[in-house]
Amino acid sequence: MIISKTLDYAVRTLIYLGKQPSRRSILMKEIAENQKIPLSYLAKVMRQLVKAGIIFSEFGPNGGYSLKKMPSEITLKQVYEAVEGELKMIECFDTPGSSCVFTSCCGQADIWHEVEAKLIKILENITLQDVIERDCIYPEKVLTINKQNTLINKQERKNANT
Amino acid sequence: MIISKTLDYAVRTLIYLGKQPSRRSILMKEIAENQKIPLSYLAKVMRQLVKAGIIFSEFGPNGGYSLKKMPSEITLKQVYEAVEGELKMIECFDTPGSSCVFTSCCGQADIWHEVEAKLIKILENITLQDVIERDCIYPEKVLTINKQNTLINKQERKNANT
DNA sequence: TAATTTTGGACTTTATATATCCACGATGTA
DNA sequence: TACATCGTGGATATATAAAGTCCAAAATTA
Ligand code: SF4
Ligand code: SF4
């Protein structure tokens, strides 16, 4: 019942991205160095975050990562499930592979399900924005993007440069 | 963030003990067979429950285990901590050995601490009584003991037999 | 004393989390 | 096109923790 190192890495990465004053892409290498995360392991975590639709990745020179949503739209539940898979307190229910002989008659499973539901609700109500605001080094310029801009990125930078 | 097998064993054991109509001692072997738990592993779990003051153990013939408190006085938090140790979401705080470079400046730790506090509160508000009542085979006679009797056990049985 | 049952700890096995590696695919620049 | 940059994907290794086993010692009863 403890936050894994992997999840810690993921949250720190998102904090780092969320704190960027502009939406430029950040190199994985920069994150790894700044956050003291093994680069080759971070690569894996990043992939999971991309796959979950939380961050945005770009190849090649000037490539890197950026948030795909506003910090206030990213919940801890999303981040948790991006790296750990679906949040389940106990495996016996909703799990095809499991085969506990007591499944059909167990008060415990019910109870854990209720706890699970409450925990999920808690995590759904905490956003990356909340986490960043709690950070002691709170940047003056926090990333705030219009929903319309969510998918613009390199293009934006290109236009800005001309 | 999943209930370990060990905790599942512990709760099932307590349900089994709590369902006993009288306060007689139950053999570890009986629990292991009834609950399909490896005997030699269960032995370890029982020790932890004894150590935590949740159950009562007696040596020798007619020995075995029984609840030390009423089901309504045993919370899931107690059971959790009996087998898993103190419930902590994240290690960086309150842990002397830990040495995260960000400890002094991390919004994440704060947040997890809040989640931890909420989760603990939830687990403190669920008792073994609640779990047993949720069980589909709810015994007519549920174990209910006066607080005064908490420590009487074998003596009780002896008197009853004469 | 002998039988019974828990206790304590050392030990092994198995599973999971964490970390590493390298060849490949996508992109930008010249 | 050629080349440098940077993320992707999967295979593999290592470390750590969970789960399970075993046996001799201690406590109790008869
Ligand atoms: S005993 Fe109950 S809670 Fe435990 S695995 Fe079986 S069904 Fe689930
Ligand atoms: S980064 Fe923050 S939450 Fe993570 S271990 Fe360090 S202090 Fe704790």
Short mmCIF file of C-alpha atoms (C1' of nucleotides) and ligand atoms in Angstrom, two decimals:
data_model
loop_
_atom_site.label_atom_id
_atom_site.label_comp_id
_atom_site.label_asym_id
_atom_site.label_seq_id
_atom_site.Cartn_x
_atom_site.Cartn_y
_atom_site.Cartn_z
CA MET A 1 0.00 0.00 0.00
CA ILE A 2 2.92 2.25 -0.65
CA ILE A 3 3.60 4.58 -3.54
CA SER A 4 6.07 2.83 -5.81
CA LYS A 5 9.26 4.45 -6.96
CA THR A 6 7.87 4.34 -10.46
CA LEU A 7 4.81 6.37 -9.50
CA ASP A 8 7.01 8.80 -7.63
CA TYR A 9 9.07 9.26 -10.79
CA ALA A 10 5.95 9.78 -12.85
CA VAL A 11 4.53 12.44 -10.55
CA ARG A 12 7.84 14.25 -10.31
CA THR A 13 8.15 14.25 -14.07
CA LEU A 14 4.69 15.73 -14.43
CA ILE A 15 5.42 18.35 -11.79
CA TYR A 16 8.53 19.27 -13.73
CA LEU A 17 6.65 19.54 -17.00
CA GLY A 18 3.79 21.40 -15.38
CA LYS A 19 6.12 23.98 -13.92
CA GLN A 20 7.55 24.95 -17.29
CA PRO A 21 6.58 28.52 -18.07
CA SER A 22 5.94 27.74 -21.73
CA ARG A 23 4.80 24.67 -23.54
CA ARG A 24 8.12 23.87 -25.15
CA SER A 25 9.18 20.28 -25.34
CA ILE A 26 11.50 19.06 -22.63
CA LEU A 27 14.14 16.46 -23.27
CA MET A 28 13.92 13.22 -21.36
CA LYS A 29 17.58 13.70 -20.53
CA GLU A 30 16.88 17.03 -18.88
CA ILE A 31 14.17 15.52 -16.71
CA ALA A 32 16.34 12.58 -15.75
CA GLU A 33 19.20 14.81 -14.69
CA ASN A 34 17.09 17.36 -12.89
CA GLN A 35 15.02 14.76 -11.09
CA LYS A 36 17.80 12.24 -10.52
CA ILE A 37 15.96 9.46 -12.27
CA PRO A 38 17.86 6.77 -14.21
CA LEU A 39 17.48 7.84 -17.84
CA SER A 40 16.85 4.39 -19.25
CA TYR A 41 14.19 3.67 -16.68
CA LEU A 42 12.55 7.04 -17.12
CA ALA A 43 12.19 6.20 -20.80
CA LYS A 44 9.82 3.45 -19.85
CA VAL A 45 7.80 5.61 -17.52
CA MET A 46 7.48 8.31 -20.15
CA ARG A 47 6.14 5.81 -22.62
CA GLN A 48 3.44 4.83 -20.15
CA LEU A 49 2.46 8.45 -19.63
CA VAL A 50 2.31 9.00 -23.38
CA LYS A 51 0.24 5.89 -23.84
CA ALA A 52 -2.16 7.08 -21.17
CA GLY A 53 -2.62 10.36 -23.01
CA ILE A 54 -1.16 12.48 -20.24
CA ILE A 55 1.90 13.77 -22.03
CA PHE A 56 2.84 14.45 -25.59
CA SER A 57 6.01 13.29 -27.28
CA GLU A 58 7.92 14.59 -30.27
CA PHE A 59 10.74 12.97 -32.15
CA GLY A 60 13.93 14.35 -33.52
CA PRO A 61 15.80 17.59 -32.89
CA ASN A 62 13.77 20.03 -30.78
CA GLY A 63 11.74 17.03 -29.74
CA GLY A 64 10.93 15.97 -26.22
CA TYR A 65 7.89 15.89 -23.99
CA SER A 66 5.18 18.26 -22.90
CA LEU A 67 1.89 17.97 -21.06
CA LYS A 68 -1.05 17.06 -23.21
CA LYS A 69 -3.59 18.45 -20.78
CA MET A 70 -3.69 21.28 -18.28
CA PRO A 71 -2.34 20.43 -14.84
CA SER A 72 -5.83 20.97 -13.46
CA GLU A 73 -7.12 18.27 -15.78
CA ILE A 74 -4.66 15.60 -14.78
CA THR A 75 -5.81 13.63 -11.74
CA LEU A 76 -3.71 11.42 -9.53
CA LYS A 77 -5.94 8.54 -10.44
CA GLN A 78 -4.99 8.93 -14.09
CA VAL A 79 -1.32 9.05 -13.20
CA TYR A 80 -1.60 6.08 -10.90
CA GLU A 81 -3.35 3.97 -13.49
CA ALA A 82 -0.95 5.08 -16.21
CA VAL A 83 1.96 3.43 -14.44
CA GLU A 84 0.34 0.80 -12.22
CA GLY A 85 -2.64 -0.29 -14.25
CA GLU A 86 -6.21 -0.26 -13.02
CA LEU A 87 -6.45 0.53 -9.31
CA LYS A 88 -7.76 -2.55 -7.55
CA MET A 89 -7.64 -3.24 -3.85
CA ILE A 90 -8.07 -6.96 -4.24
CA GLU A 91 -7.71 -9.29 -7.14
CA CYS A 92 -10.46 -11.79 -6.46
CA PHE A 93 -13.19 -9.70 -8.09
CA ASP A 94 -13.26 -8.53 -11.69
CA THR A 95 -10.24 -10.68 -12.32
CA PRO A 96 -10.83 -13.57 -14.71
CA GLY A 97 -7.66 -15.41 -13.74
CA SER A 98 -8.36 -15.39 -10.02
CA SER A 99 -10.14 -18.35 -8.51
CA CYS A 100 -10.56 -17.96 -4.78
CA VAL A 101 -12.87 -20.65 -3.45
CA PHE A 102 -14.56 -18.04 -1.29
CA THR A 103 -15.33 -15.53 -4.02
CA SER A 104 -19.01 -16.28 -4.02
CA CYS A 105 -19.32 -15.92 -0.28
CA CYS A 106 -16.92 -13.41 1.18
CA GLY A 107 -17.62 -10.36 3.28
CA GLN A 108 -14.09 -9.21 2.94
CA ALA A 109 -14.21 -8.67 -0.80
CA ASP A 110 -17.26 -6.42 -0.43
CA ILE A 111 -15.53 -4.33 2.18
CA TRP A 112 -12.35 -3.86 0.19
CA HIS A 113 -14.43 -2.88 -2.77
CA GLU A 114 -15.97 -0.12 -0.78
CA VAL A 115 -12.59 1.10 0.39
CA GLU A 116 -11.35 0.95 -3.17
CA ALA A 117 -14.22 3.11 -4.38
CA LYS A 118 -13.50 5.71 -1.73
CA LEU A 119 -9.81 5.77 -2.49
CA ILE A 120 -10.45 6.16 -6.19
CA LYS A 121 -12.73 9.08 -5.46
CA ILE A 122 -10.00 10.69 -3.38
CA LEU A 123 -7.42 10.30 -6.13
CA GLU A 124 -9.84 11.58 -8.74
CA ASN A 125 -10.24 14.77 -6.76
CA ILE A 126 -6.55 15.61 -6.63
CA THR A 127 -5.02 17.16 -9.71
CA LEU A 128 -1.49 17.87 -10.80
CA GLN A 129 -2.33 21.52 -10.24
CA ASP A 130 -2.91 20.79 -6.55
CA VAL A 131 0.40 18.99 -6.31
CA ILE A 132 2.32 21.77 -8.01
CA GLU A 133 0.74 24.41 -5.78
CA ARG A 134 1.87 22.46 -2.74
CA ASP A 135 5.45 22.49 -3.96
CA CYS A 136 7.65 24.88 -2.04
CA ILE A 137 9.18 26.33 -5.16
CA TYR A 138 6.01 27.57 -6.77
CA PRO A 139 6.86 29.18 -10.09
CA GLU A 140 5.42 32.60 -10.84
CA LYS A 141 4.41 31.48 -14.29
CA VAL A 142 2.53 28.23 -14.15
CA LEU A 143 1.64 26.45 -17.30
CA THR A 144 -1.85 27.42 -18.34
CA ILE A 145 -3.04 26.39 -21.73
CA ASN A 146 -6.27 26.93 -23.54
CA LYS A 147 -8.04 23.75 -24.37
CA GLN A 148 -7.83 24.75 -28.00
CA ASN A 149 -4.07 24.71 -27.88
CA THR A 150 -3.83 21.28 -26.41
CA LEU A 151 -2.61 19.71 -29.56
CA ILE A 152 -0.64 22.58 -31.05
CA ASN A 153 2.94 22.52 -30.06
CA LYS A 154 5.78 22.57 -32.48
CA GLN A 155 3.65 24.59 -34.82
CA GLU A 156 3.17 27.14 -32.07
CA ARG A 157 6.89 27.40 -31.52
CA LYS A 158 7.51 27.76 -35.23
CA ASN A 159 5.08 30.62 -35.53
CA ALA A 160 6.49 32.31 -32.48
CA ASN A 161 9.98 32.19 -33.96
CA THR A 162 9.02 33.94 -37.17
CA MET B 1 -1.81 -0.64 -3.51
CA ILE B 2 -3.33 -4.07 -3.36
CA ILE B 3 -4.30 -6.15 -0.39
CA SER B 4 -1.56 -8.70 0.10
CA LYS B 5 -2.25 -12.40 0.40
CA THR B 6 -1.00 -12.18 3.96
CA LEU B 7 -3.57 -9.57 4.90
CA ASP B 8 -6.27 -11.59 3.19
CA TYR B 9 -5.26 -14.58 5.33
CA ALA B 10 -5.32 -12.47 8.47
CA VAL B 11 -8.79 -11.09 7.83
CA ARG B 12 -10.19 -14.50 6.93
CA THR B 13 -8.73 -15.95 10.10
CA LEU B 14 -10.34 -13.23 12.16
CA ILE B 15 -13.68 -13.71 10.41
CA TYR B 16 -13.44 -17.40 11.23
CA LEU B 17 -12.67 -16.74 14.86
CA GLY B 18 -15.30 -14.05 15.12
CA LYS B 19 -17.98 -16.36 13.76
CA GLN B 20 -17.43 -18.94 16.47
CA PRO B 21 -20.53 -19.10 18.62
CA SER B 22 -18.52 -19.49 21.82
CA ARG B 23 -15.15 -18.27 22.87
CA ARG B 24 -13.42 -21.64 22.78
CA SER B 25 -9.89 -21.82 21.43
CA ILE B 26 -9.53 -22.83 17.80
CA LEU B 27 -6.57 -24.82 16.54
CA MET B 28 -4.37 -23.25 13.96
CA LYS B 29 -4.69 -26.48 12.02
CA GLU B 30 -8.45 -26.13 11.88
CA ILE B 31 -8.21 -22.60 10.53
CA ALA B 32 -5.62 -23.59 7.97
CA GLU B 33 -7.77 -26.44 6.67
CA ASN B 34 -11.02 -24.55 6.69
CA GLN B 35 -9.55 -21.47 5.07
CA LYS B 36 -7.13 -23.25 2.75
CA ILE B 37 -4.12 -21.42 4.09
CA PRO B 38 -0.68 -23.10 4.21
CA LEU B 39 -0.33 -24.14 7.84
CA SER B 40 3.29 -23.16 8.25
CA TYR B 41 2.67 -19.77 6.76
CA LEU B 42 -0.44 -19.20 8.82
CA ALA B 43 1.68 -19.81 11.91
CA LYS B 44 3.58 -16.67 11.09
CA VAL B 45 0.48 -14.61 10.53
CA MET B 46 -1.03 -15.80 13.82
CA ARG B 47 2.06 -14.72 15.68
CA GLN B 48 1.71 -11.24 14.24
CA LEU B 49 -1.92 -11.05 15.29
CA VAL B 50 -1.03 -12.21 18.79
CA LYS B 51 1.77 -9.70 18.98
CA ALA B 52 -0.61 -6.94 17.93
CA GLY B 53 -2.99 -7.88 20.74
CA ILE B 54 -5.82 -8.86 18.43
CA ILE B 55 -5.98 -12.54 19.24
CA PHE B 56 -5.16 -14.69 22.22
CA SER B 57 -3.08 -17.85 22.11
CA GLU B 58 -2.90 -20.86 24.40
CA PHE B 59 -0.36 -23.65 24.42
CA GLY B 60 -0.76 -27.35 24.73
CA PRO B 61 -3.79 -29.64 24.50
CA ASN B 62 -7.03 -27.68 24.35
CA GLY B 63 -4.92 -24.78 23.27
CA GLY B 64 -5.39 -22.69 20.17
CA TYR B 65 -6.51 -19.18 19.35
CA SER B 66 -9.41 -16.90 20.15
CA LEU B 67 -10.22 -13.23 19.69
CA LYS B 68 -8.91 -10.98 22.39
CA LYS B 69 -11.40 -8.22 21.68
CA MET B 70 -14.93 -8.03 20.41
CA PRO B 71 -15.29 -7.99 16.63
CA SER B 72 -16.70 -4.50 16.89
CA GLU B 73 -13.51 -3.39 18.58
CA ILE B 74 -11.13 -4.70 15.95
CA THR B 75 -10.59 -2.24 13.12
CA LEU B 76 -9.17 -2.95 9.69
CA LYS B 77 -6.42 -0.49 10.44
CA GLN B 78 -5.30 -2.60 13.39
CA VAL B 79 -5.33 -5.73 11.27
CA TYR B 80 -3.51 -4.04 8.44
CA GLU B 81 -0.79 -2.73 10.71
CA ALA B 82 -0.50 -6.04 12.52
CA VAL B 83 0.67 -7.78 9.38
CA GLU B 84 2.08 -4.97 7.23
CA GLY B 85 3.52 -2.61 9.77
CA GLU B 86 2.63 1.05 10.05
CA LEU B 87 0.50 2.24 7.15
CA LYS B 88 2.51 4.72 5.13
CA MET B 89 1.81 5.90 1.64
CA ILE B 90 5.31 7.06 1.01
CA GLU B 91 8.61 6.38 2.69
CA CYS B 92 10.34 9.72 2.33
CA PHE B 93 8.72 11.24 5.41
CA ASP B 94 8.98 9.91 8.94
CA THR B 95 11.56 7.45 7.71
CA PRO B 96 15.05 7.93 9.13
CA GLY B 97 16.73 5.72 6.51
CA SER B 98 15.25 7.54 3.54
CA SER B 99 17.21 10.31 1.93
CA CYS B 100 15.39 11.77 -1.02
CA VAL B 101 17.09 14.95 -2.15
CA PHE B 102 13.69 16.54 -2.60
CA THR B 103 12.34 15.80 0.84
CA SER B 104 12.62 19.37 1.99
CA CYS B 105 10.83 20.72 -1.03
CA CYS B 106 8.24 18.39 -2.43
CA GLY B 107 4.58 18.98 -3.05
CA GLN B 108 4.01 15.35 -3.74
CA ALA B 109 4.91 14.17 -0.26
CA ASP B 110 2.38 16.55 1.25
CA ILE B 111 -0.34 15.29 -1.02
CA TRP B 112 0.33 11.63 -0.31
CA HIS B 113 0.31 12.41 3.34
CA GLU B 114 -3.18 13.79 3.05
CA VAL B 115 -4.35 10.75 1.12
CA GLU B 116 -2.74 8.54 3.74
CA ALA B 117 -4.60 10.31 6.54
CA LYS B 118 -7.91 9.85 4.75
CA LEU B 119 -7.26 6.20 4.05
CA ILE B 120 -6.32 5.54 7.65
CA LYS B 121 -9.54 7.17 8.77
CA ILE B 122 -11.52 4.92 6.45
CA LEU B 123 -9.83 1.79 7.76
CA GLU B 124 -10.30 2.90 11.34
CA ASN B 125 -14.02 3.12 10.76
CA ILE B 126 -14.43 -0.43 9.51
CA THR B 127 -14.51 -3.17 12.13
CA LEU B 128 -14.38 -6.93 11.97
CA GLN B 129 -18.05 -6.84 12.94
CA ASP B 130 -18.82 -4.99 9.70
CA VAL B 131 -16.89 -7.53 7.68
CA ILE B 132 -18.60 -10.49 9.31
CA GLU B 133 -22.03 -8.97 8.78
CA ARG B 134 -21.24 -8.61 5.10
CA ASP B 135 -20.41 -12.29 4.84
CA CYS B 136 -23.07 -14.32 3.09
CA ILE B 137 -23.09 -17.01 5.73
CA TYR B 138 -23.96 -14.87 8.71
CA PRO B 139 -24.12 -17.03 11.82
CA GLU B 140 -27.15 -16.71 14.08
CA LYS B 141 -24.98 -16.57 17.12
CA VAL B 142 -22.20 -14.06 16.70
CA LEU B 143 -19.45 -13.80 19.22
CA THR B 144 -20.25 -11.11 21.75
CA ILE B 145 -18.14 -10.82 24.83
CA ASN B 146 -18.25 -8.44 27.73
CA LYS B 147 -15.20 -6.33 28.05
CA GLN B 148 -14.65 -7.83 31.48
CA ASN B 149 -14.27 -11.26 29.99
CA THR B 150 -11.65 -10.24 27.53
CA LEU B 151 -8.89 -12.07 29.29
CA ILE B 152 -10.80 -15.01 30.74
CA ASN B 153 -10.76 -17.99 28.53
CA LYS B 154 -9.61 -21.38 29.59
CA GLN B 155 -10.78 -20.60 33.09
CA GLU B 156 -14.20 -19.89 31.68
CA ARG B 157 -14.29 -23.17 29.88
CA LYS B 158 -13.15 -25.03 32.97
CA ASN B 159 -15.92 -23.54 35.05
CA ALA B 160 -18.48 -24.29 32.40
CA ASN B 161 -17.44 -27.93 32.34
CA THR B 162 -17.88 -28.51 36.08
"C1'" DT C 1 6.94 -38.31 31.68
"C1'" DA C 2 4.71 -38.12 27.14
"C1'" DA C 3 1.60 -35.88 24.08
"C1'" DT C 4 0.04 -31.61 22.28
"C1'" DT C 5 0.22 -27.08 20.43
"C1'" DT C 6 2.27 -22.58 19.90
"C1'" DT C 7 6.69 -20.01 19.16
"C1'" DG C 8 10.94 -18.25 17.06
"C1'" DG C 9 14.01 -17.96 13.63
"C1'" DA C 10 16.62 -19.54 9.68
"C1'" DC C 11 15.99 -20.77 5.27
"C1'" DT C 12 14.24 -21.40 0.33
"C1'" DT C 13 11.39 -20.28 -3.37
"C1'" DT C 14 8.73 -17.31 -6.21
"C1'" DA C 15 7.12 -13.01 -7.84
"C1'" DT C 16 7.52 -8.22 -8.58
"C1'" DA C 17 9.85 -3.85 -8.95
"C1'" DT C 18 13.63 -1.58 -10.67
"C1'" DA C 19 17.25 -0.97 -13.89
"C1'" DT C 20 19.96 -1.67 -18.21
"C1'" DC C 21 20.80 -2.35 -23.07
"C1'" DC C 22 20.53 -1.94 -27.95
"C1'" DA C 23 18.67 -1.79 -32.47
"C1'" DC C 24 14.82 0.60 -34.66
"C1'" DG C 25 11.57 4.45 -36.19
"C1'" DA C 26 10.49 9.27 -36.63
"C1'" DT C 27 11.86 13.96 -37.31
"C1'" DG C 28 14.59 18.12 -38.51
"C1'" DT C 29 18.52 20.21 -41.05
"C1'" DA C 30 21.57 20.86 -44.73
"C1'" DT D 1 20.04 12.23 -49.84
"C1'" DA D 2 22.85 12.00 -45.76
"C1'" DC D 3 23.24 12.72 -41.12
"C1'" DA D 4 22.43 13.92 -36.40
"C1'" DT D 5 18.85 13.90 -32.87
"C1'" DC D 6 15.64 11.86 -29.90
"C1'" DG D 7 11.78 8.87 -28.61
"C1'" DT D 8 10.16 3.68 -29.03
"C1'" DG D 9 9.96 -1.18 -28.22
"C1'" DG D 10 11.23 -5.21 -26.41
"C1'" DA D 11 14.56 -8.37 -24.36
"C1'" DT D 12 17.25 -8.99 -20.55
"C1'" DA D 13 19.40 -8.54 -16.02
"C1'" DT D 14 19.49 -7.33 -11.06
"C1'" DA D 15 17.59 -6.24 -6.63
"C1'" DT D 16 14.07 -6.51 -3.32
"C1'" DA D 17 10.07 -8.15 -1.20
"C1'" DA D 18 6.37 -11.53 -0.67
"C1'" DA D 19 5.14 -16.14 0.17
"C1'" DG D 20 6.09 -20.51 1.70
"C1'" DT D 21 8.90 -24.29 4.29
"C1'" DC D 22 11.23 -26.47 8.07
"C1'" DC D 23 12.76 -27.74 12.59
"C1'" DA D 24 13.92 -27.51 17.26
"C1'" DA D 25 12.51 -25.10 21.60
"C1'" DA D 26 9.02 -23.55 25.03
"C1'" DA D 27 4.60 -23.92 27.34
"C1'" DT D 28 0.76 -26.56 28.78
"C1'" DT D 29 -2.12 -30.68 29.99
"C1'" DA D 30 -2.94 -35.17 31.62
S1 SF4 E 1 -11.23 -14.69 0.66
FE1 SF4 E 1 -12.63 -13.14 -0.07
S2 SF4 E 1 -11.39 -11.31 -0.24
FE2 SF4 E 1 -9.99 -13.00 -0.07
S3 SF4 E 1 -9.51 -13.54 -2.19
FE3 SF4 E 1 -11.22 -14.86 -1.57
S4 SF4 E 1 -13.06 -13.73 -2.17
FE4 SF4 E 1 -11.38 -12.27 -2.24
S1 SF4 E 2 10.28 13.30 -4.48
FE1 SF4 E 2 8.95 13.99 -2.84
S2 SF4 E 2 7.46 12.36 -2.59
FE2 SF4 E 2 9.13 11.51 -3.81
S3 SF4 E 2 10.46 10.55 -2.28
FE3 SF4 E 2 11.24 12.63 -2.58
S4 SF4 E 2 10.23 13.86 -1.00
FE4 SF4 E 2 9.10 11.95 -1.15
#
